[in-house]
Coordinates of C-alpha atoms and ligand atoms in Angstrom, one line a residue:
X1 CA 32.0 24.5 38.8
X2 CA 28.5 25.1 38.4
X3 CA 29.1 26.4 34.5
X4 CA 30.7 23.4 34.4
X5 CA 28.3 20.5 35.3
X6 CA 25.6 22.5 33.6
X7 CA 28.1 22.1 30.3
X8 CA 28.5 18.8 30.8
X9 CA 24.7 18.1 31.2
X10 CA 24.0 19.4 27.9
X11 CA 26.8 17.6 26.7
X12 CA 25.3 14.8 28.4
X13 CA 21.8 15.1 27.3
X14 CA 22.8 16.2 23.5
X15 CA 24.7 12.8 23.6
X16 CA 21.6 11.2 24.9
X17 CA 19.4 12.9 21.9
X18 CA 22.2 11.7 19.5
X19 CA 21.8 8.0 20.5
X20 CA 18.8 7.9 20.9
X21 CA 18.2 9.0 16.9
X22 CA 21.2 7.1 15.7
X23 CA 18.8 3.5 15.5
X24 CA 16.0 5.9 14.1
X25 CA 18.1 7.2 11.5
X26 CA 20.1 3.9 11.0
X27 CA 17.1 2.2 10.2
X28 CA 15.5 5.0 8.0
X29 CA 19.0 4.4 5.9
X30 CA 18.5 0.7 5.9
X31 CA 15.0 1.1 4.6
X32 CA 16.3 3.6 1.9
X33 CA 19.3 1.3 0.8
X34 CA 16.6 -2.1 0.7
X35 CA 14.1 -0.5 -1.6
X36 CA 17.2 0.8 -4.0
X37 CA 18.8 -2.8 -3.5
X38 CA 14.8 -4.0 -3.8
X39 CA 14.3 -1.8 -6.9
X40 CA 17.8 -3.3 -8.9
X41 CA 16.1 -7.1 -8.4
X42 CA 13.0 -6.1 -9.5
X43 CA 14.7 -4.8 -12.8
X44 CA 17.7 -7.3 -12.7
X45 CA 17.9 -10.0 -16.1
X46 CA 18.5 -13.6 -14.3
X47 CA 20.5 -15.9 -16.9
X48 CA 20.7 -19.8 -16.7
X49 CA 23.0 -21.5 -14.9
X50 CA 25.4 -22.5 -14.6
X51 CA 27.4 -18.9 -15.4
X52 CA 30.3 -16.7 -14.2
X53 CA 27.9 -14.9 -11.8
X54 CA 26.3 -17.2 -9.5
X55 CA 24.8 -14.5 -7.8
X56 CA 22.6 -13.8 -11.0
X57 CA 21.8 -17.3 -12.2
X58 CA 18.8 -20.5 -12.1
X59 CA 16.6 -18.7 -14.5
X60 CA 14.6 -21.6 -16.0
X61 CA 14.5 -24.4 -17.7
X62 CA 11.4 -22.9 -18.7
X63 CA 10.7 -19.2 -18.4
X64 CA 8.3 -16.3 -19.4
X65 CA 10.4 -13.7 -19.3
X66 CA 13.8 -12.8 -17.7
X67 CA 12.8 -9.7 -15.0
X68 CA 10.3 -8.6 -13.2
X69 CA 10.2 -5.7 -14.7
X70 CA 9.9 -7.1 -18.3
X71 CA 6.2 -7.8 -17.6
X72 CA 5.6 -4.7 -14.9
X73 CA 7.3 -1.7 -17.1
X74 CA 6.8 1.0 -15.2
X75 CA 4.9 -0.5 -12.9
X76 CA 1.5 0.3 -14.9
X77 CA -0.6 -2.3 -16.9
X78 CA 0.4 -2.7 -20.4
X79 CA -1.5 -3.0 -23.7
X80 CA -1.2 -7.1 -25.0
X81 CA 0.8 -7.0 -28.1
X82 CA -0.4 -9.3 -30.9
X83 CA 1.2 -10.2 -33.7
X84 CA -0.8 -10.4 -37.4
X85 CA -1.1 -13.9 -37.1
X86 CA -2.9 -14.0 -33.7
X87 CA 0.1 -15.2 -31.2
X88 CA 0.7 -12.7 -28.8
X89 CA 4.1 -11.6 -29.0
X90 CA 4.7 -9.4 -25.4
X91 CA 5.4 -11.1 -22.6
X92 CA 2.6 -9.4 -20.2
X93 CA -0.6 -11.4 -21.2
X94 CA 0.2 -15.4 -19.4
X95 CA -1.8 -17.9 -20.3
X96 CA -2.6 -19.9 -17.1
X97 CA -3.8 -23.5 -17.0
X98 CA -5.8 -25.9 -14.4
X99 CA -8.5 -27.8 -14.4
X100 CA -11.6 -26.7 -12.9
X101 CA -10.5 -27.6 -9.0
X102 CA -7.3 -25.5 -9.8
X103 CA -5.0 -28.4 -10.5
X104 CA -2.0 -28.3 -12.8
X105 CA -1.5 -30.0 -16.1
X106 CA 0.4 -32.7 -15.3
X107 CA 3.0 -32.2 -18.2
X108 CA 2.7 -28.5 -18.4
X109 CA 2.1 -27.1 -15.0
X110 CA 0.0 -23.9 -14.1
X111 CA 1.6 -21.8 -17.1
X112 CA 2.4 -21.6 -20.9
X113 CA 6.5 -21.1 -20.7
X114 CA 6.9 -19.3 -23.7
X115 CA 10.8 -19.5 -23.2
X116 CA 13.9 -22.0 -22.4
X117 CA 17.6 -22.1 -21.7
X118 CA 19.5 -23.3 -24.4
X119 CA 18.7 -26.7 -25.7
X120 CA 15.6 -26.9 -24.0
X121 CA 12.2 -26.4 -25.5
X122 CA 9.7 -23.8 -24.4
X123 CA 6.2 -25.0 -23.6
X124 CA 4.8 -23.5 -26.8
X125 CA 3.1 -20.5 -27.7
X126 CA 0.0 -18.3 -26.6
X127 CA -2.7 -17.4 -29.4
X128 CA -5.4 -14.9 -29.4
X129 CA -8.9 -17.0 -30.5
X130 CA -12.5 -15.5 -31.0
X131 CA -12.9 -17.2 -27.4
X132 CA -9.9 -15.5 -25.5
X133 CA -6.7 -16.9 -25.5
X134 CA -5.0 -20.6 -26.2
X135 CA -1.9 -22.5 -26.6
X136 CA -0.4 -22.6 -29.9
X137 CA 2.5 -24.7 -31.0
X138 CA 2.6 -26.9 -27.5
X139 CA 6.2 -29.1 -27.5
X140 CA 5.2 -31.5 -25.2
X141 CA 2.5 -33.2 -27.0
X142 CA -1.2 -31.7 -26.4
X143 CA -3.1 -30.7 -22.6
X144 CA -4.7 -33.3 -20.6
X145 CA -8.2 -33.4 -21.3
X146 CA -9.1 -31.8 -18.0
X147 CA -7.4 -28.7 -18.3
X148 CA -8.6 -25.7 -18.6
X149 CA -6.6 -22.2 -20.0
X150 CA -7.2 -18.5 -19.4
X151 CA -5.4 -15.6 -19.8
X152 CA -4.3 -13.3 -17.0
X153 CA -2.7 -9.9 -18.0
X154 CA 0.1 -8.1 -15.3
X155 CA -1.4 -5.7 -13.2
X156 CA 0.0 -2.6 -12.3
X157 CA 1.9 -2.6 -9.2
X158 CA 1.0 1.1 -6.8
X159 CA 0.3 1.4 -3.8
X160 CA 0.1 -2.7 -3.2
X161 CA 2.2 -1.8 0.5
X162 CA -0.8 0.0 1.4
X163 CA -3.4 -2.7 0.2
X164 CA -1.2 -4.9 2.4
X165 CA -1.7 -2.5 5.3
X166 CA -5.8 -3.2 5.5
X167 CA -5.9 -5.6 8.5
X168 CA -6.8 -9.3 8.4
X169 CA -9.4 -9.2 10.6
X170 CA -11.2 -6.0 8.7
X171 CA -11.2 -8.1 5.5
X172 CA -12.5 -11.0 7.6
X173 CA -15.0 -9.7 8.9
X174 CA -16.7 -8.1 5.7
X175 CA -16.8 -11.2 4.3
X176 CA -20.1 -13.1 3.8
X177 CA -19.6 -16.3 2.3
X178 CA -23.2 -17.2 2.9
X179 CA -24.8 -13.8 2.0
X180 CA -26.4 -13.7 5.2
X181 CA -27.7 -10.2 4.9
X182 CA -29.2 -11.5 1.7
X183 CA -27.8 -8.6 -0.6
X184 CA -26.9 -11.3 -3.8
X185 CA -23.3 -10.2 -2.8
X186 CA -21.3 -12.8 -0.5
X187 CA -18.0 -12.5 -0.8
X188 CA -14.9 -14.1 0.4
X189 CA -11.4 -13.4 2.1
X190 CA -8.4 -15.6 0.3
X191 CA -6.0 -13.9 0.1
X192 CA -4.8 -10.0 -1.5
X193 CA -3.1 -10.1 -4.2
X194 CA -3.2 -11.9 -8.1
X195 CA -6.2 -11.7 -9.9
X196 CA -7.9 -14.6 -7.7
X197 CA -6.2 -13.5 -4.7
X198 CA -4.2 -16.5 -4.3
X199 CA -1.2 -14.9 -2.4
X200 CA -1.7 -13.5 1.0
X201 CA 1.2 -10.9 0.9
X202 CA 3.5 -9.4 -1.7
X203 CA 6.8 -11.9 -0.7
X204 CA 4.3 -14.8 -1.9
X205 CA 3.2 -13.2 -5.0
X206 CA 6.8 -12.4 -5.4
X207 CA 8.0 -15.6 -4.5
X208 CA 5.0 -17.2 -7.1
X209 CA 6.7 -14.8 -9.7
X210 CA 9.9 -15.7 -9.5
X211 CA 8.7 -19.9 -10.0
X212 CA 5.8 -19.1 -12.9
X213 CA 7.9 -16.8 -14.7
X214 CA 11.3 -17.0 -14.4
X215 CA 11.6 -20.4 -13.1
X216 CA 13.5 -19.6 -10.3
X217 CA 13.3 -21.5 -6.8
X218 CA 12.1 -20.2 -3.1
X219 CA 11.8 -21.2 0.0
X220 CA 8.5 -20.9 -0.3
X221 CA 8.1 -22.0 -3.8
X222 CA 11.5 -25.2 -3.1
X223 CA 10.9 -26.6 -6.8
X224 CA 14.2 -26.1 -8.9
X225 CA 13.1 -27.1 -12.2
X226 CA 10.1 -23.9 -11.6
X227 CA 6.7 -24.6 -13.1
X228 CA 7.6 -27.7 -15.5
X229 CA 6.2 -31.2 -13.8
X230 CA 8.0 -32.7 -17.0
X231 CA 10.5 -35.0 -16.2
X232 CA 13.0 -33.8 -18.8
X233 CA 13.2 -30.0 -17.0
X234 CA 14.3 -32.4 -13.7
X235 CA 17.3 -33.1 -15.3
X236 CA 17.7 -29.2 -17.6
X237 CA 20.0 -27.0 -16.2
X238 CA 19.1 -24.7 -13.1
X239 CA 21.0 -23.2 -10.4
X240 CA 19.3 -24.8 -6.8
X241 CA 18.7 -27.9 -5.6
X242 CA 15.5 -28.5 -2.7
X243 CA 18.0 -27.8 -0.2
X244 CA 19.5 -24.4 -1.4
X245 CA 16.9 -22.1 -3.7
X246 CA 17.8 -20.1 -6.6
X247 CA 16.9 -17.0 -4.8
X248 CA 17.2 -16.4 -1.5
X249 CA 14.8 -15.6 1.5
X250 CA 16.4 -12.2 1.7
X251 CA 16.1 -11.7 -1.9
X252 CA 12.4 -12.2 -2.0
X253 CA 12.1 -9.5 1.4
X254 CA 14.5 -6.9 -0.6
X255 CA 11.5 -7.5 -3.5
X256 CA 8.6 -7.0 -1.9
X257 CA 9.7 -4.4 0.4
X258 CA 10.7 -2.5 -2.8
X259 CA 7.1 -3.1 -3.9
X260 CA 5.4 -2.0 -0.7
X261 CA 7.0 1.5 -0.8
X262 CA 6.0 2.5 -4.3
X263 CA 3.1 5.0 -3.6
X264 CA -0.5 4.6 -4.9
X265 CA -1.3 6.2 -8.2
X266 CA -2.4 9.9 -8.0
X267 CA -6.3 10.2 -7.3
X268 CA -8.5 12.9 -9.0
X269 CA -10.6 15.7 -7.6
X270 CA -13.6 13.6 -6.7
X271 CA -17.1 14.2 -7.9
X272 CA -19.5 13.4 -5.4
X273 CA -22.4 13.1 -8.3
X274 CA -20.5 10.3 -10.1
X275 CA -19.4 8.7 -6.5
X276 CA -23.6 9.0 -5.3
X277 CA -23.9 7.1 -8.6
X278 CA -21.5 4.8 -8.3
X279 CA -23.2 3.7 -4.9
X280 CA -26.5 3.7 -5.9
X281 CA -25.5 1.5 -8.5
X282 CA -24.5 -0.8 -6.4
X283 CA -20.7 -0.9 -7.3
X284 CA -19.7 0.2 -4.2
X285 CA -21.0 -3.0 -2.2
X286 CA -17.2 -4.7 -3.7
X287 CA -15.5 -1.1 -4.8
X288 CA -15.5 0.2 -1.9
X289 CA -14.1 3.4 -1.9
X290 CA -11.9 3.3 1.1
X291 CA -10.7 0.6 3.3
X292 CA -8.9 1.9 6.6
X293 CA -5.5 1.1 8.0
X294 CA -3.9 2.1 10.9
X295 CA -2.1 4.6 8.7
X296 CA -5.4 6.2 7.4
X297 CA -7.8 4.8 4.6
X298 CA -6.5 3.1 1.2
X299 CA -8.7 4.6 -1.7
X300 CA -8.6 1.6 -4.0
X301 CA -11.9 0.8 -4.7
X302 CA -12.3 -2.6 -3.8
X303 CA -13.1 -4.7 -0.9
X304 CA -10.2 -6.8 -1.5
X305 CA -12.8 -10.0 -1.2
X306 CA -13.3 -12.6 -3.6
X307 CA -17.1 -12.4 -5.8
X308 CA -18.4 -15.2 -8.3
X309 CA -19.1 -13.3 -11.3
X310 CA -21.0 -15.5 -13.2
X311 CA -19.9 -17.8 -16.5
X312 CA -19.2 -14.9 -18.4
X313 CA -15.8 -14.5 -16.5
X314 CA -14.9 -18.0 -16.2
X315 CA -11.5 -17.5 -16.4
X316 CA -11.2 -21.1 -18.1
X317 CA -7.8 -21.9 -15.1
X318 CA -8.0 -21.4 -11.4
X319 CA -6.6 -22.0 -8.3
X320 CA -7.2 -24.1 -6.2
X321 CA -9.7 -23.2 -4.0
X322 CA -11.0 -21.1 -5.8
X323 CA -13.7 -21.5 -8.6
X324 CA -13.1 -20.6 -12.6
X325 CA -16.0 -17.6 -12.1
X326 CA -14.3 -16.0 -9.1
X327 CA -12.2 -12.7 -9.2
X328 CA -10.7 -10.6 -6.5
X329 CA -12.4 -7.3 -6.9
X330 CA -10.4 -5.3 -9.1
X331 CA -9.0 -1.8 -7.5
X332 CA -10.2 0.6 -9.7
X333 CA -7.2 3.1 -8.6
X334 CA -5.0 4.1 -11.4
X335 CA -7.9 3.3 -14.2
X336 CA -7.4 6.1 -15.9
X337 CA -3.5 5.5 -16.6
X338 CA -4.6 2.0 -18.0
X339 CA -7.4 3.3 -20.0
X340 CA -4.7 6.1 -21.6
X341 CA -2.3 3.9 -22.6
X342 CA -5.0 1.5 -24.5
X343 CA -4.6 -1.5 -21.5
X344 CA -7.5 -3.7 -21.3
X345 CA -9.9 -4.2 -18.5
X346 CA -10.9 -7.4 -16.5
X347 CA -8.2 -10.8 -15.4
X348 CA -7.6 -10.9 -19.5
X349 CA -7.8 -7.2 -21.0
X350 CA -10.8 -8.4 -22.8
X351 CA -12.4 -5.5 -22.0
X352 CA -11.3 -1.8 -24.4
X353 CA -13.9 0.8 -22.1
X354 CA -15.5 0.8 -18.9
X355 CA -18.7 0.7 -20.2
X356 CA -17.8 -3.1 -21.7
X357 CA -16.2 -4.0 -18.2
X358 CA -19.6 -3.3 -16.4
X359 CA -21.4 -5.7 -19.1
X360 CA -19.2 -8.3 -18.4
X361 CA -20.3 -8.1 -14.7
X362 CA -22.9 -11.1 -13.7
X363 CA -23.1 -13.5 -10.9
X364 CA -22.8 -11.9 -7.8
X365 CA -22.7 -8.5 -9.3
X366 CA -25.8 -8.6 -12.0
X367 CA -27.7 -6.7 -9.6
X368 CA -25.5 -3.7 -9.4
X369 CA -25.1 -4.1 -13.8
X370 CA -28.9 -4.4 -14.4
X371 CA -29.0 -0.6 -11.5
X372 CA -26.6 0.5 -13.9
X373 CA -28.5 -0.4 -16.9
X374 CA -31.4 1.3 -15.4
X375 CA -29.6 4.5 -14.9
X376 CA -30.8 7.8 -17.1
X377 CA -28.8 7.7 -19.9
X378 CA -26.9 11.0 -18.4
X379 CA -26.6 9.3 -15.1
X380 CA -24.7 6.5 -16.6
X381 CA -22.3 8.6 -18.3
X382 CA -21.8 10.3 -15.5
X383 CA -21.0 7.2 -13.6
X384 CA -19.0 6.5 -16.2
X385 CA -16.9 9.6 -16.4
X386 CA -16.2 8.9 -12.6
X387 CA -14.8 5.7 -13.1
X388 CA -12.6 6.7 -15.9
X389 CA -11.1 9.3 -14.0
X390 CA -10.0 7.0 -11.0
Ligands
HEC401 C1 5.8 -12.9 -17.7 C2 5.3 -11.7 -17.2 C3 5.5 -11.5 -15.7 C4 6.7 -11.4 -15.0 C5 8.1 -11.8 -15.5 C6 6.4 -11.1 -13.7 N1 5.1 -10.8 -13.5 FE1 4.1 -10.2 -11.9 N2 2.3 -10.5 -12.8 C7 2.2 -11.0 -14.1 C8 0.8 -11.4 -14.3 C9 0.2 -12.0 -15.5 C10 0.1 -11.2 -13.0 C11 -1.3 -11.6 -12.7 C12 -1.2 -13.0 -12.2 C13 -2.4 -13.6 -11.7 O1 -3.3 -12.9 -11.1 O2 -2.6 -14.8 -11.8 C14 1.1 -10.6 -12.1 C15 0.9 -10.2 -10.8 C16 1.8 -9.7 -10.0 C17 1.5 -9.2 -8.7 C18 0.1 -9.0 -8.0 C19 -0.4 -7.6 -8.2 C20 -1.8 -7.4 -7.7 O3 -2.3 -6.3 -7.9 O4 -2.4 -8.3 -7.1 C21 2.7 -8.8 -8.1 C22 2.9 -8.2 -6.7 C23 3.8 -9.2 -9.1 N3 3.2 -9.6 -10.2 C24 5.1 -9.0 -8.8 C25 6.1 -9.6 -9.7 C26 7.5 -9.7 -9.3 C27 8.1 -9.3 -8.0 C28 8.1 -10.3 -10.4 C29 9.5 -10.8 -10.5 C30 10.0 -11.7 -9.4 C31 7.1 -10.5 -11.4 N4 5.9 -10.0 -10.9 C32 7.4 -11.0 -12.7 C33 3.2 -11.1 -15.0 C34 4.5 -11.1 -14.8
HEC402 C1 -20.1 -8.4 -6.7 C2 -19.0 -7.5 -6.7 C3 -18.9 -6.4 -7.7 C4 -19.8 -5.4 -8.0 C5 -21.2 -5.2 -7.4 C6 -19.2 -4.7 -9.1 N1 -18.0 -5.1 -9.4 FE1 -16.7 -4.4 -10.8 N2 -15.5 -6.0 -10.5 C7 -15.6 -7.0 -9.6 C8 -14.6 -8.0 -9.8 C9 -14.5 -9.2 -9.0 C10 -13.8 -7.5 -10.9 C11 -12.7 -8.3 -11.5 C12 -13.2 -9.1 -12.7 C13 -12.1 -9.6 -13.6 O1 -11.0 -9.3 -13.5 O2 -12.4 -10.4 -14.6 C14 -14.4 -6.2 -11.3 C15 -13.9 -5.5 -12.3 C16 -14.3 -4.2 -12.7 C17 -13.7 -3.3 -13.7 C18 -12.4 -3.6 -14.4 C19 -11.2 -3.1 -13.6 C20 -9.9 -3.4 -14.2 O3 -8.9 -3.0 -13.5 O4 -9.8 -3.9 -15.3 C21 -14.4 -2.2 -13.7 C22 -14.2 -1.0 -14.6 C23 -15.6 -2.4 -12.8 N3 -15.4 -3.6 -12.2 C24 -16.6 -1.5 -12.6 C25 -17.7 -1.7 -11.8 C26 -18.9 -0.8 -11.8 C27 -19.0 0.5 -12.5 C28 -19.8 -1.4 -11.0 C29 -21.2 -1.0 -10.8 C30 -22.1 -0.9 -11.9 C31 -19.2 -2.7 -10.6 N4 -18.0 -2.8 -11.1 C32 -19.8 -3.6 -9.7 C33 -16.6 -7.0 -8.7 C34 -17.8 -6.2 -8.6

């Protein structure tokens, strides 16, 4: 009797343990089977509507490329292909355009379209110029006279799930818009992610991707007819109406989940010479080496914040906002893998070496490029050496 309540206690209890792990490993499944489900969007090719496959379909009228993963191979940043007569010919340098309050062009919207559906006629063309980067060949007759274009290469996309995990109020809080302790470095929180910072989480910039380059509609982003304030794309083909978008809410989740589980590029054996430099210099004050979250610190080198870096990087287009000279600060993680595979620096690539980044640097951050120009020439190449092995 007593054998037998002690059997069925353990019975009991083991039946306890098992539910109480079933949800646990239920939901550990579930987040395996979104990022594999997350992973085949991100790399899915979207056709025009209307086709066989409904399920796959509203790409356009007007599109840059037809996945994500077209423009984010691999997930690093890319060299910008360019062909012999100056247009660029990849699909991973965008030109973007707004005038200088971050308003779109009122017949070509916020981006050069470099493709259509069938029928339709892309935007035009993007050519590389002494100056940066223009449109070429433009099919509906030429900008307005306010508008303003810049070229924004794709980033690399590691470790963004954990630049997402810095909290709000951290971010807030380091921000000093008015440079109140007076170090020529204010700052500003927007937002995290894109070059200016305009999305706050990854399902906007995902949901921002999916309108700007593939032309497909959101929730968030209800416009079926994508980036194209034309009234000929109202009436192209496309697969969603206001009511019903292209892609769906859960769509955009399985996305960005996909993206905030792929892990931050590998970091090298520090050298605390090169990071003293790298402080000393001033970098630090916006690269800041790590930001904390409540699962331990992100080593991304940047502060996340928005700087004004001066008129050498207006970036012609903005957001609005947001002015023409400010850039999020870059994360310098995963620099080395860019620098390897010939990717340029800075919002447009213009940049081929670190040392040609840091020149570009003024505004908010001369101070920290004249310290660096002030260096011992072995203490700059030392800095140097640390930054290209991020
Ligand atoms: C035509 C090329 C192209 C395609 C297609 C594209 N992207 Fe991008 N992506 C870019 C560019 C260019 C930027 C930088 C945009 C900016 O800052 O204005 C970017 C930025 C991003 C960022 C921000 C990264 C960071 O560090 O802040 C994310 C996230 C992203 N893309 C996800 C996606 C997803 C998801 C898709 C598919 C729905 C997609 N992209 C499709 C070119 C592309
Ligand atoms: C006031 C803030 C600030 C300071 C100080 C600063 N930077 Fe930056 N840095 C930025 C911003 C913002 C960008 C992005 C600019 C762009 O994309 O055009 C950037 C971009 C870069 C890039 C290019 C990264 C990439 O992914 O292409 C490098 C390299 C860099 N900084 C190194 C340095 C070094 C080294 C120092 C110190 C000498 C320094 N920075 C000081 C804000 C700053």
């Amino acid at each position: 009797m007593s054998r037998c309540w002690r059997t069925s206690r353990a019975t009991a209890a083991l039946a306890v343990g098992i539910l109480l792990a079933l949800p646990a490993a239920a939901d550990a499944a579930d987040d395996r089977m979104s990022r594999v489900l997350g992973e085949a969007l991100f790399e899915r090719a979207w056709v025009p509507a209307p086709s066989s496959t409904k399920a796959n379909d509203g790409l356009g009228p007007l599109f840059n490329a037809r996945a994500c993963v077209s423009c984010h191979v691999g997930l690093v940043r890319a060299p910008t292909r360019v062909g012999a007569d100056g247009v660029v010919t990849g699909e991973t340098l965008v030109l973007r355009l707004s005038d200088a309050a971050g308003r779109p062009d009122p017949a070509y919207g916020t981006q050069i379209q470099t493709a259509a559906v069938p029928g339709f006629a892309p935007d035009g063309l993007v050519r590389r110029t002494r100056e940066g980067f223009a449109p070429h060949a433009l099919a509906r007759g030429p900008l307005a006279a306010t508008t303003r274009t810049g070229g924004r290469i794709a980033p690399a996309l590691r470790g963004l799930g954990r630049l997402e995990a810095v909290p709000d109020a951290l971010l807030a809080a380091a921000a000093d818009p008015d440079d109140a302790d007076g170090d020529g470095i204010s700052g500003r929180f927007v937002g995290r992610f894109g070059h200016k910072a305009q999305a706050r989480d990854l399902a906007e910039m995902t949901a921002i991707a999916f309108a700007t380059d593939l032309g497909m509609s959101t929730t968030r982003r209800p416009a079926p007819e994508g980036d194209c304030p034309d009234p000929a794309c109202r009436a192209a083909p496309h697969g969603g109406d206001a009511q019903t978008p292209e892609i769906a809410d859960e769509i955009v989740a399985l996305v960005a989940a996909y993206l905030a589980a792929v892990p931050p590029p590998p970091a090298p054996e520090p050298d605390p010479v090169g990071a003293a430099l790298f402080a000393q210099a001033g970098c630090a004050a916006c690269h800041v080496p790590a930001l904390p979250t409540p699962d331990g610190p992100v080593r991304a080198y940047t502060n996340l914040l928005v700087h004004d870096l001066g008129p050498g990087l207006d970036g012609g287009a903005t957001e609005p906002g947001i002015a023409p000279t400010e850039w999020r600060t870059a994360p310098l993680w995963g620099l080395s893998r860019a620098l390897a595979d010939g990717a340029g620096l800075l919002h447009d690539g213009r940049a081929a070496t670190v040392a040609e980044a840091i020149a570009a640097h003024g505004g908010e951050a001369a101070r920290a490029r004249a310290a660096f120009d002030g260096l011992a020439a072995e203490d700059r190449e030392r800095l140097l050496a640390f930054v290209e092995r991020l």
